[in-house]
């Protein structure tokens, strides 16, 4: 970690527009949970909370979007406008820059997503038991956010169109292709996150059944973080400024 | 300044900046073509038209482009993939973008912290004073004018007191007063034994500031060295002088007899002399005038400006 | 250096600059030009090759379901009705959303980023002309995503069997439905995405906002309607832009949704979706126009 870099990144990421956008997005699952609690839903709370609220809204939509927004901006926005030079022309090993940026992007993502997970989860499940559902998804979201942020950060060093590439990955690959071809699920951070959540929540397969086993998910998550992190550092060590256009 | 190989010995004995046969290409486009030079303390100006490769050279010097061939050493160390060398390098990039939400002081302080200076606040304050920005230092950079942003960039580049200072088009957007201030500052820093390299396509800037000139044309080093030395080296090109004297007609007749002079032109009472050898002519002219009893009021080279040298080089 | 004949005389030379004396084509031509240039930009024509990849790839992917059905028909000699015109858009809804998310910022974001709006507004066009030309251009581009696959499917179906003309005649009523639904969905998605994209010059924010709007609203609507059968659960589907589009399409095709699908569970009257689609498109259009009417250089 490098504190000045981390501080700067935090101020960079939490500008007004981004914060408002993320706050609105994070509010969606909370509102839904409130509607579930005080409305007339027929589904079983644990069923609904894990399959709908957590899996569909938080893990499949909120988590990747938040990670995409923060992960690609943490270093990518500076590479885009040329200010990255002010960080890179300093006697700091580049891996420290990557790690500092990554940790901040990750923590900011987690702050929004975890808040939504815990508040919405407690709202939906309070008094129903199944506290492990909230714990499971909370832990899974923290781990998933790290994997997503690492991948998107590395992507933002590799290409200036990282945001679009990330959108395609999340919505075409994870949203469409993995639904059509089961084998591709081992290459989906969403599935790792769900696998880890199901493992910790230890629900009966009838209630919630992720595609991947917990241990497998954890190993794959770790591999993704390490590989993407290593790629990101390598790319930044060989960072070249474009022609000054 | 020399294009000869650097003297042998330890890193300390080497030139501050050393390029040996450096080339850089993008795909099929050669941006920089086998350039070699070595620079010691002082101010060197990279001069050339837009797109000649000045920025590419500065980017390679600052470790933000990998040379496709050749070696670059700054203070005896490679710069590519070697962040520790930035301890001694200050860089002023061309792009204007800065963090709009930081104040000038915060931005310079950030630089000081990233350099792990022992007293970052004092270093930042000193750098801000040097660029004369104290009055505006607590305002956000987003509201700054072009010239002020330029000064913030310079302050951030000198906060760690580097031995090497690289500036890409540093006078863009500066008004004449700021330009003079920055020139003075760079001269002072060069006087302290630092090596300063700046790029410019404006001849007047290079001529006024740089002791050494590196003329880059189409990615190649067209000329290097002291401006006047370059001029003298180009003996295949006549030097032209306008002369004012008490009797131009008689002086012209006498001068044409000199071996160093091969052309005299007298139009509307204005005497123009073309000489092949600068030094020989400078030596001969007063003597001829004296023996002829003519008073010499003025001998002025008509084309000693960098502009003429430059346009000559470009046309060659 | 040019050879100057007489510097002392102080001449001003006639370099042959000429005034334009011909007819000026006026507002209509100007709007048409913006429309055509924007339509080209929507497919990255006249831009660098990388800008063409995403729009062209999405158009190709949008043809995939049609190709799939025709491929099966060719392989099995049977016209198995797996991909119907009424639900074609549902199969490619994420592609439709990605197309507008990628290209709407391309049409309006550049002018915001480079501050070139004053250049347009100082010409013979009104501000609303600019916004409308962009809207129609993006909607026209979207027809390649909506109408083109439907037409391919229609023609392909006819030629897949041996009875070309009877087949064409039998499914002829689909043609006006395809046209109306494709135009309606294209205009709707173009209006919504441009209204979002015009709010920010940052391409990433615009693209993210558009995708978030479609995907998030779709998920939330789905979750609400799946969870119960109370009226407000059923009304929850109206949050989902995807389902509003789907409901309007089914109404246009006069088809009933599957009872187990989200639309079937919601069981709301078809005109409601169509009315909401029109209302939302109008709202987006108002937002878009307001953004340009209120602009001060």
Coordinates of N, CA and C in Angstrom, one line a residue, chain A residues 20-37 41 48 52-54 56-59 61-63 65 112-113 115-117 119-121 123-124, chain C residues 212-224 236 239-240:
Chain A
X20 N -23.5 9.4 -6.2 CA -25.0 9.4 -6.3 C -25.5 8.2 -7.1
X21 N -24.8 8.0 -8.2 CA -25.2 6.8 -9.1 C -25.2 5.5 -8.3
X22 N -24.1 5.3 -7.6 CA -23.9 4.1 -6.9 C -24.9 4.0 -5.7
X23 N -25.1 5.1 -5.0 CA -26.1 5.1 -3.9 C -27.5 4.7 -4.4
X24 N -27.8 5.2 -5.6 CA -29.2 4.9 -6.1 C -29.2 3.4 -6.5
X25 N -28.2 2.9 -7.1 CA -28.1 1.5 -7.5 C -28.2 0.6 -6.2
X26 N -27.5 1.0 -5.2 CA -27.4 0.2 -3.9 C -28.7 0.2 -3.2
X27 N -29.5 1.3 -3.5 CA -30.8 1.4 -2.8 C -31.8 0.4 -3.3
X28 N -31.6 0.0 -4.6 CA -32.6 -0.8 -5.3 C -32.9 -2.1 -4.5
X29 N -31.9 -2.9 -4.2 CA -32.2 -4.1 -3.4 C -32.8 -3.9 -2.0
X30 N -32.4 -2.8 -1.4 CA -32.9 -2.4 -0.1 C -34.4 -2.2 -0.2
X31 N -34.8 -1.4 -1.2 CA -36.2 -1.1 -1.4 C -37.0 -2.4 -1.7
X32 N -36.4 -3.2 -2.6 CA -37.1 -4.5 -2.9 C -37.3 -5.3 -1.7
X33 N -36.3 -5.4 -0.8 CA -36.4 -6.2 0.4 C -37.5 -5.6 1.3
X34 N -37.6 -4.3 1.3 CA -38.6 -3.6 2.1 C -40.0 -4.0 1.6
X35 N -40.1 -3.9 0.3 CA -41.4 -4.3 -0.4 C -41.7 -5.8 0.0
X36 N -40.7 -6.6 -0.1 CA -40.9 -8.0 0.2 C -41.4 -8.2 1.7
X37 N -40.8 -7.5 2.6 CA -41.1 -7.6 4.0 C -42.6 -7.2 4.2
X41 N -45.8 -11.1 -0.7 CA -45.0 -12.1 -1.5 C -45.4 -13.5 -1.0
X48 N -36.6 -16.7 -1.6 CA -36.7 -15.4 -2.3 C -35.3 -14.7 -2.1
X52 N -33.5 -14.6 -5.6 CA -33.9 -13.4 -6.3 C -33.0 -12.2 -5.8
X53 N -33.2 -11.9 -4.5 CA -32.6 -10.7 -4.0 C -31.1 -10.8 -4.2
X54 N -30.5 -11.8 -3.6 CA -29.0 -11.9 -3.6 C -28.5 -12.3 -5.0
X56 N -29.9 -12.7 -8.1 CA -30.2 -11.9 -9.3 C -29.9 -10.5 -9.2
X57 N -30.3 -9.8 -8.1 CA -30.1 -8.4 -8.0 C -28.7 -8.0 -7.6
X58 N -28.2 -8.6 -6.5 CA -27.0 -8.1 -6.0 C -25.8 -8.7 -6.7
X59 N -25.7 -10.0 -6.8 CA -24.5 -10.7 -7.4 C -24.5 -10.5 -8.9
X61 N -26.2 -8.2 -10.8 CA -26.3 -6.8 -11.4 C -25.5 -5.8 -10.6
X62 N -25.8 -5.6 -9.3 CA -25.2 -4.5 -8.5 C -23.7 -4.7 -8.4
X63 N -23.3 -5.9 -8.0 CA -21.8 -6.2 -7.8 C -21.0 -5.9 -9.0
X65 N -21.7 -4.2 -11.7 CA -21.7 -2.8 -12.1 C -20.9 -1.9 -11.2
X112 N -20.3 -0.1 -0.9 CA -21.7 0.1 -1.4 C -22.4 -1.3 -1.4
X113 N -21.8 -2.3 -2.0 CA -22.5 -3.6 -2.2 C -22.7 -4.3 -0.9
X115 N -23.1 -3.0 2.0 CA -24.2 -2.3 2.7 C -25.6 -2.7 2.2
X116 N -25.7 -2.8 0.9 CA -26.9 -3.2 0.3 C -27.2 -4.7 0.7
X117 N -26.2 -5.5 0.6 CA -26.4 -6.9 1.0 C -26.9 -7.1 2.4
X119 N -28.1 -4.8 4.6 CA -29.4 -4.2 5.0 C -30.6 -4.9 4.3
X120 N -30.4 -5.2 3.0 CA -31.5 -5.8 2.3 C -31.7 -7.2 2.9
X121 N -30.6 -7.9 3.1 CA -30.8 -9.3 3.6 C -31.4 -9.3 5.0
X123 N -33.4 -7.1 6.2 CA -34.8 -6.7 6.0 C -35.7 -7.8 5.6
X124 N -35.1 -8.6 4.6 CA -35.9 -9.7 4.0 C -36.0 -10.9 5.0
Chain C
X212 N -27.4 -0.1 -17.0 CA -28.0 -0.3 -15.7 C -29.5 -0.1 -15.7
X213 N -29.9 0.9 -16.5 CA -31.4 1.2 -16.6 C -32.1 0.0 -17.1
X214 N -31.7 -0.6 -18.2 CA -32.4 -1.7 -18.8 C -32.3 -3.0 -18.0
X215 N -31.0 -3.3 -17.6 CA -30.8 -4.6 -16.9 C -31.4 -4.5 -15.5
X216 N -31.2 -3.4 -14.8 CA -31.7 -3.3 -13.4 C -33.2 -3.3 -13.4
X217 N -33.8 -2.5 -14.3 CA -35.2 -2.4 -14.3 C -35.8 -3.8 -14.6
X218 N -35.2 -4.5 -15.5 CA -35.7 -5.8 -15.9 C -35.6 -6.8 -14.8
X219 N -34.5 -6.8 -14.1 CA -34.4 -7.7 -12.9 C -35.4 -7.4 -11.8
X220 N -35.5 -6.1 -11.5 CA -36.4 -5.7 -10.4 C -37.8 -6.1 -10.8
X221 N -38.2 -5.7 -12.0 CA -39.6 -6.0 -12.4 C -39.8 -7.5 -12.3
X222 N -38.8 -8.3 -12.8 CA -39.0 -9.8 -12.8 C -39.1 -10.3 -11.4
X223 N -38.3 -9.8 -10.5 CA -38.3 -10.3 -9.1 C -39.7 -10.0 -8.5
X224 N -40.2 -8.8 -8.8 CA -41.5 -8.4 -8.2 C -42.6 -9.4 -8.7
X236 N -45.8 -4.6 -10.8 CA -44.3 -4.4 -10.7 C -43.6 -4.7 -12.0
X239 N -42.2 -1.9 -14.1 CA -40.9 -1.3 -13.8 C -39.9 -1.7 -14.9
X240 N -40.1 -3.0 -15.4 CA -39.1 -3.5 -16.3 C -39.3 -3.0 -17.7

